[in-house]
Amino acid sequence: MTGAKLSDFVQDKPTTNLIQKPKAGFAEPLIAGVEVTSLSSGKDDRGQINELLTTRDGPIEPIVHVYQITAAAGSVRAWVFHRNSDDRLAFTQGQFRVVLYDLRPDSPSLGRLNVF
């Protein structure tokens, strides 16, 4: 777009509380080291926005990998073992069941199962 001027753009109508952070809750005791945080999201007549990662709530360690995964309806993407890993999972569309099992021998939550 060449020759664009500020006056070529239409101002959005004011939106209040476009980004809303719901409270995450989980009834069972979580596996040691597991944190559950709801995504901040907002929606208006133009569409939706989902905040996947922010440092607003505090610093985070460097990101090593970012993946986008799709799964066909009714499919199963099964067990993955990580000896040492900090993963962030962000689900923005569809319905998912995530199962975590703690098999770390030195963990205070050894043998605990979390189903989200």
PDB file as gemmi writes it, atoms N, CA and C in Angstrom:
CRYST1    1.000    1.000    1.000  90.00  90.00  90.00 P 1                      
ATOM      1  N   MET A   1       0.856  -1.165   0.000  1.00  0.00           N  
ATOM      2  CA  MET A   1       0.000   0.000   0.000  1.00  0.00           C  
ATOM      3  C   MET A   1       0.899   1.225   0.000  1.00  0.00           C  
ATOM      4  N   THR A   2       0.976   1.894  -1.081  1.00  0.00           N  
ATOM      5  CA  THR A   2       1.823   3.078  -1.154  1.00  0.00           C  
ATOM      6  C   THR A   2       0.965   4.326  -1.051  1.00  0.00           C  
ATOM      7  N   GLY A   3       1.529   5.351  -0.469  1.00  0.00           N  
ATOM      8  CA  GLY A   3       0.833   6.616  -0.346  1.00  0.00           C  
ATOM      9  C   GLY A   3      -0.266   6.628   0.694  1.00  0.00           C  
ATOM     10  N   ALA A   4      -0.276   5.687   1.613  1.00  0.00           N  
ATOM     11  CA  ALA A   4      -1.317   5.641   2.650  1.00  0.00           C  
ATOM     12  C   ALA A   4      -1.123   6.797   3.619  1.00  0.00           C  
ATOM     13  N   LYS A   5      -2.249   7.341   4.057  1.00  0.00           N  
ATOM     14  CA  LYS A   5      -2.234   8.428   5.032  1.00  0.00           C  
ATOM     15  C   LYS A   5      -3.041   7.991   6.246  1.00  0.00           C  
ATOM     16  N   LEU A   6      -2.775   8.605   7.373  1.00  0.00           N  
ATOM     17  CA  LEU A   6      -3.510   8.297   8.593  1.00  0.00           C  
ATOM     18  C   LEU A   6      -5.008   8.467   8.390  1.00  0.00           C  
ATOM     19  N   SER A   7      -5.405   9.430   7.595  1.00  0.00           N  
ATOM     20  CA  SER A   7      -6.832   9.679   7.368  1.00  0.00           C  
ATOM     21  C   SER A   7      -7.501   8.572   6.546  1.00  0.00           C  
ATOM     22  N   ASP A   8      -6.714   7.675   5.935  1.00  0.00           N  
ATOM     23  CA  ASP A   8      -7.280   6.555   5.181  1.00  0.00           C  
ATOM     24  C   ASP A   8      -7.853   5.472   6.093  1.00  0.00           C  
ATOM     25  N   PHE A   9      -7.507   5.517   7.365  1.00  0.00           N  
ATOM     26  CA  PHE A   9      -7.931   4.478   8.303  1.00  0.00           C  
ATOM     27  C   PHE A   9      -9.157   4.928   9.086  1.00  0.00           C  
ATOM     28  N   VAL A  10     -10.055   3.994   9.355  1.00  0.00           N  
ATOM     29  CA  VAL A  10     -11.258   4.281  10.122  1.00  0.00           C  
ATOM     30  C   VAL A  10     -11.006   3.871  11.561  1.00  0.00           C  
ATOM     31  N   GLN A  11     -11.300   4.752  12.491  1.00  0.00           N  
ATOM     32  CA  GLN A  11     -11.090   4.451  13.909  1.00  0.00           C  
ATOM     33  C   GLN A  11     -12.142   3.453  14.385  1.00  0.00           C  
ATOM     34  N   ASP A  12     -11.696   2.461  15.166  1.00  0.00           N  
ATOM     35  CA  ASP A  12     -12.621   1.505  15.764  1.00  0.00           C  
ATOM     36  C   ASP A  12     -13.493   2.218  16.783  1.00  0.00           C  
ATOM     37  N   LYS A  13     -14.700   1.696  16.957  1.00  0.00           N  
ATOM     38  CA  LYS A  13     -15.519   2.250  18.024  1.00  0.00           C  
ATOM     39  C   LYS A  13     -14.908   1.827  19.351  1.00  0.00           C  
ATOM     40  N   PRO A  14     -15.048   2.633  20.386  1.00  0.00           N  
ATOM     41  CA  PRO A  14     -14.438   2.300  21.687  1.00  0.00           C  
ATOM     42  C   PRO A  14     -14.948   0.957  22.208  1.00  0.00           C  
ATOM     43  N   THR A  15     -14.044   0.186  22.741  1.00  0.00           N  
ATOM     44  CA  THR A  15     -14.375  -1.109  23.313  1.00  0.00           C  
ATOM     45  C   THR A  15     -13.893  -1.131  24.751  1.00  0.00           C  
ATOM     46  N   THR A  16     -14.734  -1.578  25.646  1.00  0.00           N  
ATOM     47  CA  THR A  16     -14.325  -1.674  27.041  1.00  0.00           C  
ATOM     48  C   THR A  16     -14.082  -3.131  27.378  1.00  0.00           C  
ATOM     49  N   ASN A  17     -13.024  -3.381  28.089  1.00  0.00           N  
ATOM     50  CA  ASN A  17     -12.694  -4.736  28.561  1.00  0.00           C  
ATOM     51  C   ASN A  17     -12.612  -5.749  27.431  1.00  0.00           C  
ATOM     52  N   LEU A  18     -11.952  -5.386  26.333  1.00  0.00           N  
ATOM     53  CA  LEU A  18     -11.806  -6.341  25.234  1.00  0.00           C  
ATOM     54  C   LEU A  18     -11.052  -7.577  25.687  1.00  0.00           C  
ATOM     55  N   ILE A  19      -9.987  -7.386  26.460  1.00  0.00           N  
ATOM     56  CA  ILE A  19      -9.223  -8.521  26.965  1.00  0.00           C  
ATOM     57  C   ILE A  19      -9.690  -8.822  28.377  1.00  0.00           C  
ATOM     58  N   GLN A  20     -10.196 -10.027  28.573  1.00  0.00           N  
ATOM     59  CA  GLN A  20     -10.660 -10.447  29.882  1.00  0.00           C  
ATOM     60  C   GLN A  20      -9.927 -11.719  30.277  1.00  0.00           C  
ATOM     61  N   LYS A  21      -9.418 -11.750  31.485  1.00  0.00           N  
ATOM     62  CA  LYS A  21      -8.679 -12.910  31.978  1.00  0.00           C  
ATOM     63  C   LYS A  21      -9.579 -13.688  32.931  1.00  0.00           C  
ATOM     64  N   PRO A  22     -10.128 -14.831  32.503  1.00  0.00           N  
ATOM     65  CA  PRO A  22     -10.951 -15.624  33.408  1.00  0.00           C  
ATOM     66  C   PRO A  22     -10.088 -16.287  34.471  1.00  0.00           C  
ATOM     67  N   LYS A  23     -10.697 -16.658  35.554  1.00  0.00           N  
ATOM     68  CA  LYS A  23      -9.971 -17.333  36.629  1.00  0.00           C  
ATOM     69  C   LYS A  23      -9.936 -18.831  36.338  1.00  0.00           C  
ATOM     70  N   ALA A  24      -8.739 -19.399  36.444  1.00  0.00           N  
ATOM     71  CA  ALA A  24      -8.591 -20.836  36.249  1.00  0.00           C  
ATOM     72  C   ALA A  24      -8.807 -21.528  37.580  1.00  0.00           C  
ATOM     73  N   GLY A  25      -9.480 -22.626  37.548  1.00  0.00           N  
ATOM     74  CA  GLY A  25      -9.686 -23.379  38.768  1.00  0.00           C  
ATOM     75  C   GLY A  25      -9.611 -24.867  38.480  1.00  0.00           C  
ATOM     76  N   PHE A  26      -9.185 -25.614  39.460  1.00  0.00           N  
ATOM     77  CA  PHE A  26      -9.087 -27.058  39.292  1.00  0.00           C  
ATOM     78  C   PHE A  26      -9.307 -27.698  40.640  1.00  0.00           C  
ATOM     79  N   ALA A  27     -10.246 -28.611  40.727  1.00  0.00           N  
ATOM     80  CA  ALA A  27     -10.645 -29.186  42.014  1.00  0.00           C  
ATOM     81  C   ALA A  27      -9.594 -30.131  42.607  1.00  0.00           C  
ATOM     82  N   GLU A  28      -8.963 -30.952  41.775  1.00  0.00           N  
ATOM     83  CA  GLU A  28      -7.995 -31.929  42.285  1.00  0.00           C  
ATOM     84  C   GLU A  28      -6.671 -31.250  42.626  1.00  0.00           C  
ATOM     85  N   PRO A  29      -5.890 -31.862  43.520  1.00  0.00           N  
ATOM     86  CA  PRO A  29      -4.529 -31.341  43.734  1.00  0.00           C  
ATOM     87  C   PRO A  29      -3.714 -31.519  42.450  1.00  0.00           C  
ATOM     88  N   LEU A  30      -2.993 -30.488  42.082  1.00  0.00           N  
ATOM     89  CA  LEU A  30      -2.207 -30.548  40.853  1.00  0.00           C  
ATOM     90  C   LEU A  30      -0.880 -31.269  41.076  1.00  0.00           C  
ATOM     91  N   ILE A  31      -0.385 -31.864  40.026  1.00  0.00           N  
ATOM     92  CA  ILE A  31       0.946 -32.450  40.028  1.00  0.00           C  
ATOM     93  C   ILE A  31       1.944 -31.347  40.354  1.00  0.00           C  
ATOM     94  N   ALA A  32       2.939 -31.658  41.145  1.00  0.00           N  
ATOM     95  CA  ALA A  32       3.958 -30.676  41.537  1.00  0.00           C  
ATOM     96  C   ALA A  32       4.577 -30.043  40.298  1.00  0.00           C  
ATOM     97  N   GLY A  33       4.572 -28.714  40.254  1.00  0.00           N  
ATOM     98  CA  GLY A  33       5.153 -27.985  39.140  1.00  0.00           C  
ATOM     99  C   GLY A  33       4.174 -27.635  38.040  1.00  0.00           C  
ATOM    100  N   VAL A  34       2.963 -28.196  38.081  1.00  0.00           N  
ATOM    101  CA  VAL A  34       1.962 -27.903  37.056  1.00  0.00           C  
ATOM    102  C   VAL A  34       1.197 -26.646  37.452  1.00  0.00           C  
ATOM    103  N   GLU A  35       1.022 -25.754  36.505  1.00  0.00           N  
ATOM    104  CA  GLU A  35       0.220 -24.555  36.707  1.00  0.00           C  
ATOM    105  C   GLU A  35      -0.861 -24.510  35.640  1.00  0.00           C  
ATOM    106  N   VAL A  36      -2.049 -24.077  36.010  1.00  0.00           N  
ATOM    107  CA  VAL A  36      -3.151 -23.932  35.062  1.00  0.00           C  
ATOM    108  C   VAL A  36      -3.552 -22.468  35.040  1.00  0.00           C  
ATOM    109  N   THR A  37      -3.535 -21.884  33.864  1.00  0.00           N  
ATOM    110  CA  THR A  37      -3.900 -20.485  33.690  1.00  0.00           C  
ATOM    111  C   THR A  37      -4.848 -20.381  32.509  1.00  0.00           C  
ATOM    112  N   SER A  38      -5.953 -19.707  32.683  1.00  0.00           N  
ATOM    113  CA  SER A  38      -6.862 -19.478  31.566  1.00  0.00           C  
ATOM    114  C   SER A  38      -6.287 -18.418  30.642  1.00  0.00           C  
ATOM    115  N   LEU A  39      -6.573 -18.552  29.364  1.00  0.00           N  
ATOM    116  CA  LEU A  39      -6.126 -17.562  28.396  1.00  0.00           C  
ATOM    117  C   LEU A  39      -6.952 -16.294  28.523  1.00  0.00           C  
ATOM    118  N   SER A  40      -6.305 -15.167  28.304  1.00  0.00           N  
ATOM    119  CA  SER A  40      -7.029 -13.905  28.205  1.00  0.00           C  
ATOM    120  C   SER A  40      -7.619 -13.829  26.808  1.00  0.00           C  
ATOM    121  N   SER A  41      -8.881 -13.457  26.726  1.00  0.00           N  
ATOM    122  CA  SER A  41      -9.503 -13.374  25.414  1.00  0.00           C  
ATOM    123  C   SER A  41     -10.491 -12.226  25.381  1.00  0.00           C  
ATOM    124  N   GLY A  42     -10.847 -11.845  24.200  1.00  0.00           N  
ATOM    125  CA  GLY A  42     -11.823 -10.791  24.011  1.00  0.00           C  
ATOM    126  C   GLY A  42     -12.495 -10.958  22.665  1.00  0.00           C  
ATOM    127  N   LYS A  43     -13.699 -10.431  22.562  1.00  0.00           N  
ATOM    128  CA  LYS A  43     -14.466 -10.600  21.339  1.00  0.00           C  
ATOM    129  C   LYS A  43     -15.294  -9.343  21.111  1.00  0.00           C  
ATOM    130  N   ASP A  44     -15.363  -8.921  19.874  1.00  0.00           N  
ATOM    131  CA  ASP A  44     -16.273  -7.852  19.509  1.00  0.00           C  
ATOM    132  C   ASP A  44     -16.800  -8.153  18.108  1.00  0.00           C  
ATOM    133  N   ASP A  45     -17.454  -7.194  17.478  1.00  0.00           N  
ATOM    134  CA  ASP A  45     -18.076  -7.464  16.180  1.00  0.00           C  
ATOM    135  C   ASP A  45     -17.072  -7.715  15.056  1.00  0.00           C  
ATOM    136  N   ARG A  46     -15.788  -7.439  15.288  1.00  0.00           N  
ATOM    137  CA  ARG A  46     -14.759  -7.690  14.272  1.00  0.00           C  
ATOM    138  C   ARG A  46     -14.184  -9.081  14.363  1.00  0.00           C  
ATOM    139  N   GLY A  47     -14.328  -9.735  15.509  1.00  0.00           N  
ATOM    140  CA  GLY A  47     -13.751 -11.061  15.684  1.00  0.00           C  
ATOM    141  C   GLY A  47     -13.311 -11.282  17.113  1.00  0.00           C  
ATOM    142  N   GLN A  48     -12.289 -12.097  17.287  1.00  0.00           N  
ATOM    143  CA  GLN A  48     -11.830 -12.496  18.616  1.00  0.00           C  
ATOM    144  C   GLN A  48     -10.319 -12.388  18.698  1.00  0.00           C  
ATOM    145  N   ILE A  49      -9.825 -12.145  19.911  1.00  0.00           N  
ATOM    146  CA  ILE A  49      -8.391 -12.120  20.170  1.00  0.00           C  
ATOM    147  C   ILE A  49      -8.115 -13.015  21.380  1.00  0.00           C  
ATOM    148  N   ASN A  50      -7.088 -13.846  21.281  1.00  0.00           N  
ATOM    149  CA  ASN A  50      -6.648 -14.695  22.390  1.00  0.00           C  
ATOM    150  C   ASN A  50      -5.185 -14.387  22.663  1.00  0.00           C  
ATOM    151  N   GLU A  51      -4.888 -14.027  23.885  1.00  0.00           N  
ATOM    152  CA  GLU A  51      -3.508 -13.759  24.276  1.00  0.00           C  
ATOM    153  C   GLU A  51      -2.877 -15.087  24.698  1.00  0.00           C  
ATOM    154  N   LEU A  52      -1.872 -15.533  23.966  1.00  0.00           N  
ATOM    155  CA  LEU A  52      -1.274 -16.835  24.225  1.00  0.00           C  
ATOM    156  C   LEU A  52      -0.110 -16.778  25.200  1.00  0.00           C  
ATOM    157  N   LEU A  53       0.616 -15.671  25.245  1.00  0.00           N  
ATOM    158  CA  LEU A  53       1.781 -15.566  26.107  1.00  0.00           C  
ATOM    159  C   LEU A  53       2.006 -14.107  26.446  1.00  0.00           C  
ATOM    160  N   THR A  54       2.279 -13.824  27.703  1.00  0.00           N  
ATOM    161  CA  THR A  54       2.542 -12.451  28.123  1.00  0.00           C  
ATOM    162  C   THR A  54       3.526 -12.459  29.285  1.00  0.00           C  
ATOM    163  N   THR A  55       4.270 -11.388  29.385  1.00  0.00           N  
ATOM    164  CA  THR A  55       5.145 -11.219  30.548  1.00  0.00           C  
ATOM    165  C   THR A  55       4.502 -10.265  31.553  1.00  0.00           C  
ATOM    166  N   ARG A  56       3.254  -9.891  31.323  1.00  0.00           N  
ATOM    167  CA  ARG A  56       2.541  -8.972  32.200  1.00  0.00           C  
ATOM    168  C   ARG A  56       2.473  -9.491  33.638  1.00  0.00           C  
ATOM    169  N   ASP A  57       2.331 -10.788  33.805  1.00  0.00           N  
ATOM    170  CA  ASP A  57       2.196 -11.382  35.137  1.00  0.00           C  
ATOM    171  C   ASP A  57       3.525 -11.775  35.752  1.00  0.00           C  
ATOM    172  N   GLY A  58       4.622 -11.476  35.081  1.00  0.00           N  
ATOM    173  CA  GLY A  58       5.943 -11.817  35.592  1.00  0.00           C  
ATOM    174  C   GLY A  58       6.823 -12.339  34.479  1.00  0.00           C  
ATOM    175  N   PRO A  59       8.116 -12.445  34.759  1.00  0.00           N  
ATOM    176  CA  PRO A  59       9.054 -12.898  33.721  1.00  0.00           C  
ATOM    177  C   PRO A  59       8.862 -14.381  33.411  1.00  0.00           C  
ATOM    178  N   ILE A  60       9.257 -14.756  32.217  1.00  0.00           N  
ATOM    179  CA  ILE A  60       9.221 -16.155  31.797  1.00  0.00           C  
ATOM    180  C   ILE A  60      10.592 -16.527  31.269  1.00  0.00           C  
ATOM    181  N   GLU A  61      10.901 -17.815  31.299  1.00  0.00           N  
ATOM    182  CA  GLU A  61      12.192 -18.254  30.778  1.00  0.00           C  
ATOM    183  C   GLU A  61      12.154 -18.179  29.254  1.00  0.00           C  
ATOM    184  N   PRO A  62      13.302 -18.212  28.610  1.00  0.00           N  
ATOM    185  CA  PRO A  62      13.318 -18.128  27.140  1.00  0.00           C  
ATOM    186  C   PRO A  62      12.513 -19.260  26.501  1.00  0.00           C  
ATOM    187  N   ILE A  63      11.865 -18.951  25.402  1.00  0.00           N  
ATOM    188  CA  ILE A  63      11.088 -19.938  24.655  1.00  0.00           C  
ATOM    189  C   ILE A  63      12.034 -20.667  23.709  1.00  0.00           C  
ATOM    190  N   VAL A  64      11.998 -21.994  23.728  1.00  0.00           N  
ATOM    191  CA  VAL A  64      12.872 -22.800  22.888  1.00  0.00           C  
ATOM    192  C   VAL A  64      12.150 -23.245  21.619  1.00  0.00           C  
ATOM    193  N   HIS A  65      10.899 -23.691  21.746  1.00  0.00           N  
ATOM    194  CA  HIS A  65      10.118 -24.167  20.602  1.00  0.00           C  
ATOM    195  C   HIS A  65       8.695 -23.633  20.710  1.00  0.00           C  
ATOM    196  N   VAL A  66       8.074 -23.423  19.566  1.00  0.00           N  
ATOM    197  CA  VAL A  66       6.654 -23.107  19.493  1.00  0.00           C  
ATOM    198  C   VAL A  66       6.067 -23.996  18.408  1.00  0.00           C  
ATOM    199  N   TYR A  67       5.027 -24.757  18.743  1.00  0.00           N  
ATOM    200  CA  TYR A  67       4.380 -25.652  17.788  1.00  0.00           C  
ATOM    201  C   TYR A  67       2.905 -25.313  17.700  1.00  0.00           C  
ATOM    202  N   GLN A  68       2.328 -25.506  16.538  1.00  0.00           N  
ATOM    203  CA  GLN A  68       0.880 -25.494  16.392  1.00  0.00           C  
ATOM    204  C   GLN A  68       0.490 -26.896  15.975  1.00  0.00           C  
ATOM    205  N   ILE A  69      -0.434 -27.489  16.707  1.00  0.00           N  
ATOM    206  CA  ILE A  69      -0.853 -28.865  16.436  1.00  0.00           C  
ATOM    207  C   ILE A  69      -2.345 -28.872  16.159  1.00  0.00           C  
ATOM    208  N   THR A  70      -2.740 -29.611  15.161  1.00  0.00           N  
ATOM    209  CA  THR A  70      -4.161 -29.816  14.912  1.00  0.00           C  
ATOM    210  C   THR A  70      -4.464 -31.289  15.126  1.00  0.00           C  
ATOM    211  N   ALA A  71      -5.698 -31.563  15.471  1.00  0.00           N  
ATOM    212  CA  ALA A  71      -6.130 -32.940  15.673  1.00  0.00           C  
ATOM    213  C   ALA A  71      -7.515 -33.093  15.049  1.00  0.00           C  
ATOM    214  N   ALA A  72      -7.678 -34.129  14.263  1.00  0.00           N  
ATOM    215  CA  ALA A  72      -8.976 -34.388  13.649  1.00  0.00           C  
ATOM    216  C   ALA A  72      -9.995 -34.717  14.734  1.00  0.00           C  
ATOM    217  N   ALA A  73     -11.231 -34.340  14.500  1.00  0.00           N  
ATOM    218  CA  ALA A  73     -12.306 -34.620  15.460  1.00  0.00           C  
ATOM    219  C   ALA A  73     -12.335 -36.108  15.796  1.00  0.00           C  
ATOM    220  N   GLY A  74     -12.403 -36.421  17.086  1.00  0.00           N  
ATOM    221  CA  GLY A  74     -12.464 -37.804  17.542  1.00  0.00           C  
ATOM    222  C   GLY A  74     -11.122 -38.518  17.594  1.00  0.00           C  
ATOM    223  N   SER A  75     -10.051 -37.862  17.199  1.00  0.00           N  
ATOM    224  CA  SER A  75      -8.741 -38.514  17.189  1.00  0.00           C  
ATOM    225  C   SER A  75      -8.099 -38.458  18.569  1.00  0.00           C  
ATOM    226  N   VAL A  76      -7.049 -39.273  18.747  1.00  0.00           N  
ATOM    227  CA  VAL A  76      -6.295 -39.315  19.990  1.00  0.00           C  
ATOM    228  C   VAL A  76      -4.830 -39.060  19.665  1.00  0.00           C  
ATOM    229  N   ARG A  77      -4.256 -38.121  20.352  1.00  0.00           N  
ATOM    230  CA  ARG A  77      -2.812 -37.878  20.268  1.00  0.00           C  
ATOM    231  C   ARG A  77      -2.300 -38.317  21.635  1.00  0.00           C  
ATOM    232  N   ALA A  78      -1.644 -39.446  21.675  1.00  0.00           N  
ATOM    233  CA  ALA A  78      -1.405 -40.108  22.957  1.00  0.00           C  
ATOM    234  C   ALA A  78      -0.032 -39.826  23.542  1.00  0.00           C  
ATOM    235  N   TRP A  79       0.270 -40.557  24.580  1.00  0.00           N  
ATOM    236  CA  TRP A  79       1.360 -40.360  25.517  1.00  0.00           C  
ATOM    237  C   TRP A  79       2.648 -39.821  24.920  1.00  0.00           C  
ATOM    238  N   VAL A  80       3.155 -38.811  25.593  1.00  0.00           N  
ATOM    239  CA  VAL A  80       4.460 -38.232  25.284  1.00  0.00           C  
ATOM    240  C   VAL A  80       5.213 -38.163  26.600  1.00  0.00           C  
ATOM    241  N   PHE A  81       6.467 -38.568  26.603  1.00  0.00           N  
ATOM    242  CA  PHE A  81       7.280 -38.551  27.816  1.00  0.00           C  
ATOM    243  C   PHE A  81       8.357 -37.492  27.678  1.00  0.00           C  
ATOM    244  N   HIS A  82       8.427 -36.593  28.657  1.00  0.00           N  
ATOM    245  CA  HIS A  82       9.488 -35.587  28.706  1.00  0.00           C  
ATOM    246  C   HIS A  82      10.269 -35.782  29.994  1.00  0.00           C  
ATOM    247  N   ARG A  83      11.544 -36.077  29.888  1.00  0.00           N  
ATOM    248  CA  ARG A  83      12.365 -36.210  31.088  1.00  0.00           C  
ATOM    249  C   ARG A  83      12.550 -34.846  31.754  1.00  0.00           C  
ATOM    250  N   ASN A  84      12.888 -33.844  30.996  1.00  0.00           N  
ATOM    251  CA  ASN A  84      13.043 -32.473  31.494  1.00  0.00           C  
ATOM    252  C   ASN A  84      12.429 -31.534  30.469  1.00  0.00           C  
ATOM    253  N   SER A  85      11.312 -30.931  30.799  1.00  0.00           N  
ATOM    254  CA  SER A  85      10.671 -30.046  29.843  1.00  0.00           C  
ATOM    255  C   SER A  85       9.687 -29.131  30.543  1.00  0.00           C  
ATOM    256  N   ASP A  86       9.660 -27.889  30.119  1.00  0.00           N  
ATOM    257  CA  ASP A  86       8.631 -26.948  30.535  1.00  0.00           C  
ATOM    258  C   ASP A  86       7.790 -26.671  29.307  1.00  0.00           C  
ATOM    259  N   ASP A  87       6.571 -27.155  29.285  1.00  0.00           N  
ATOM    260  CA  ASP A  87       5.693 -26.978  28.135  1.00  0.00           C  
ATOM    261  C   ASP A  87       4.557 -26.040  28.485  1.00  0.00           C  
ATOM    262  N   ARG A  88       4.121 -25.279  27.509  1.00  0.00           N  
ATOM    263  CA  ARG A  88       2.923 -24.449  27.629  1.00  0.00           C  
ATOM    264  C   ARG A  88       1.969 -24.922  26.553  1.00  0.00           C  
ATOM    265  N   LEU A  89       0.770 -25.281  26.949  1.00  0.00           N  
ATOM    266  CA  LEU A  89      -0.247 -25.720  26.000  1.00  0.00           C  
ATOM    267  C   LEU A  89      -1.325 -24.652  25.943  1.00  0.00           C  
ATOM    268  N   ALA A  90      -1.699 -24.232  24.759  1.00  0.00           N  
ATOM    269  CA  ALA A  90      -2.738 -23.219  24.595  1.00  0.00           C  
ATOM    270  C   ALA A  90      -3.796 -23.763  23.646  1.00  0.00           C  
ATOM    271  N   PHE A  91      -4.999 -23.931  24.148  1.00  0.00           N  
ATOM    272  CA  PHE A  91      -6.104 -24.455  23.355  1.00  0.00           C  
ATOM    273  C   PHE A  91      -7.080 -23.320  23.091  1.00  0.00           C  
ATOM    274  N   THR A  92      -7.246 -22.951  21.826  1.00  0.00           N  
ATOM    275  CA  THR A  92      -8.098 -21.817  21.489  1.00  0.00           C  
ATOM    276  C   THR A  92      -9.347 -22.225  20.731  1.00  0.00           C  
ATOM    277  N   GLN A  93      -9.420 -23.460  20.287  1.00  0.00           N  
ATOM    278  CA  GLN A  93     -10.542 -23.891  19.482  1.00  0.00           C  
ATOM    279  C   GLN A  93     -10.804 -25.364  19.714  1.00  0.00           C  
ATOM    280  N   GLY A  94     -12.043 -25.755  19.811  1.00  0.00           N  
ATOM    281  CA  GLY A  94     -12.399 -27.155  19.945  1.00  0.00           C  
ATOM    282  C   GLY A  94     -12.490 -27.594  21.390  1.00  0.00           C  
ATOM    283  N   GLN A  95     -12.603 -28.897  21.588  1.00  0.00           N  
ATOM    284  CA  GLN A  95     -12.681 -29.494  22.911  1.00  0.00           C  
ATOM    285  C   GLN A  95     -11.551 -30.500  23.046  1.00  0.00           C  
ATOM    286  N   PHE A  96     -10.889 -30.468  24.201  1.00  0.00           N  
ATOM    287  CA  PHE A  96      -9.714 -31.302  24.402  1.00  0.00           C  
ATOM    288  C   PHE A  96      -9.752 -31.932  25.775  1.00  0.00           C  
ATOM    289  N   ARG A  97      -9.121 -33.074  25.907  1.00  0.00           N  
ATOM    290  CA  ARG A  97      -8.855 -33.668  27.205  1.00  0.00           C  
ATOM    291  C   ARG A  97      -7.353 -33.873  27.277  1.00  0.00           C  
ATOM    292  N   VAL A  98      -6.740 -33.290  28.291  1.00  0.00           N  
ATOM    293  CA  VAL A  98      -5.299 -33.417  28.496  1.00  0.00           C  
ATOM    294  C   VAL A  98      -5.107 -34.206  29.786  1.00  0.00           C  
ATOM    295  N   VAL A  99      -4.279 -35.241  29.723  1.00  0.00           N  
ATOM    296  CA  VAL A  99      -4.024 -36.105  30.869  1.00  0.00           C  
ATOM    297  C   VAL A  99      -2.540 -36.034  31.204  1.00  0.00           C  
ATOM    298  N   LEU A 100      -2.241 -35.726  32.465  1.00  0.00           N  
ATOM    299  CA  LEU A 100      -0.858 -35.683  32.940  1.00  0.00           C  
ATOM    300  C   LEU A 100      -0.699 -36.718  34.045  1.00  0.00           C  
ATOM    301  N   TYR A 101       0.422 -37.413  34.034  1.00  0.00           N  
ATOM    302  CA  TYR A 101       0.724 -38.411  35.060  1.00  0.00           C  
ATOM    303  C   TYR A 101       2.148 -38.189  35.548  1.00  0.00           C  
ATOM    304  N   ASP A 102       2.310 -38.141  36.866  1.00  0.00           N  
ATOM    305  CA  ASP A 102       3.630 -37.887  37.453  1.00  0.00           C  
ATOM    306  C   ASP A 102       4.297 -39.215  37.794  1.00  0.00           C  
ATOM    307  N   LEU A 103       5.382 -39.540  37.065  1.00  0.00           N  
ATOM    308  CA  LEU A 103       6.124 -40.768  37.362  1.00  0.00           C  
ATOM    309  C   LEU A 103       7.542 -40.475  37.817  1.00  0.00           C  
ATOM    310  N   ARG A 104       7.786 -39.214  38.251  1.00  0.00           N  
ATOM    311  CA  ARG A 104       9.116 -38.829  38.742  1.00  0.00           C  
ATOM    312  C   ARG A 104       9.328 -39.406  40.136  1.00  0.00           C  
ATOM    313  N   PRO A 105      10.336 -40.267  40.324  1.00  0.00           N  
ATOM    314  CA  PRO A 105      10.540 -40.948  41.606  1.00  0.00           C  
ATOM    315  C   PRO A 105      10.750 -39.993  42.786  1.00  0.00           C  
ATOM    316  N   ASP A 106      11.340 -38.832  42.553  1.00  0.00           N  
ATOM    317  CA  ASP A 106      11.626 -37.901  43.642  1.00  0.00           C  
ATOM    318  C   ASP A 106      10.557 -36.817  43.802  1.00  0.00           C  
ATOM    319  N   SER A 107       9.430 -36.954  43.117  1.00  0.00           N  
ATOM    320  CA  SER A 107       8.386 -35.935  43.146  1.00  0.00           C  
ATOM    321  C   SER A 107       7.453 -36.112  44.344  1.00  0.00           C  
ATOM    322  N   PRO A 108       7.031 -35.010  44.978  1.00  0.00           N  
ATOM    323  CA  PRO A 108       6.064 -35.124  46.071  1.00  0.00           C  
ATOM    324  C   PRO A 108       4.679 -35.548  45.575  1.00  0.00           C  
ATOM    325  N   SER A 109       4.461 -35.510  44.267  1.00  0.00           N  
ATOM    326  CA  SER A 109       3.165 -35.921  43.729  1.00  0.00           C  
ATOM    327  C   SER A 109       3.285 -37.183  42.860  1.00  0.00           C  
ATOM    328  N   LEU A 110       4.283 -37.999  43.137  1.00  0.00           N  
ATOM    329  CA  LEU A 110       4.504 -39.263  42.409  1.00  0.00           C  
ATOM    330  C   LEU A 110       3.207 -40.055  42.352  1.00  0.00           C  
ATOM    331  N   GLY A 111       2.846 -40.510  41.157  1.00  0.00           N  
ATOM    332  CA  GLY A 111       1.652 -41.329  40.975  1.00  0.00           C  
ATOM    333  C   GLY A 111       0.365 -40.527  40.811  1.00  0.00           C  
ATOM    334  N   ARG A 112       0.444 -39.215  40.895  1.00  0.00           N  
ATOM    335  CA  ARG A 112      -0.760 -38.388  40.764  1.00  0.00           C  
ATOM    336  C   ARG A 112      -1.131 -38.260  39.295  1.00  0.00           C  
ATOM    337  N   LEU A 113      -2.443 -38.265  39.036  1.00  0.00           N  
ATOM    338  CA  LEU A 113      -3.004 -38.135  37.698  1.00  0.00           C  
ATOM    339  C   LEU A 113      -3.849 -36.866  37.666  1.00  0.00           C  
ATOM    340  N   ASN A 114      -3.641 -36.020  36.677  1.00  0.00           N  
ATOM    341  CA  ASN A 114      -4.494 -34.845  36.455  1.00  0.00           C  
ATOM    342  C   ASN A 114      -5.134 -34.971  35.100  1.00  0.00           C  
ATOM    343  N   VAL A 115      -6.444 -34.765  35.032  1.00  0.00           N  
ATOM    344  CA  VAL A 115      -7.176 -34.785  33.776  1.00  0.00           C  
ATOM    345  C   VAL A 115      -7.840 -33.421  33.607  1.00  0.00           C  
ATOM    346  N   PHE A 116      -7.519 -32.766  32.522  1.00  0.00           N  
ATOM    347  CA  PHE A 116      -8.094 -31.448  32.228  1.00  0.00           C  
ATOM    348  C   PHE A 116      -8.984 -31.565  31.007  1.00  0.00           C  
TER     349      PHE A 116                                                      
END                                                                             
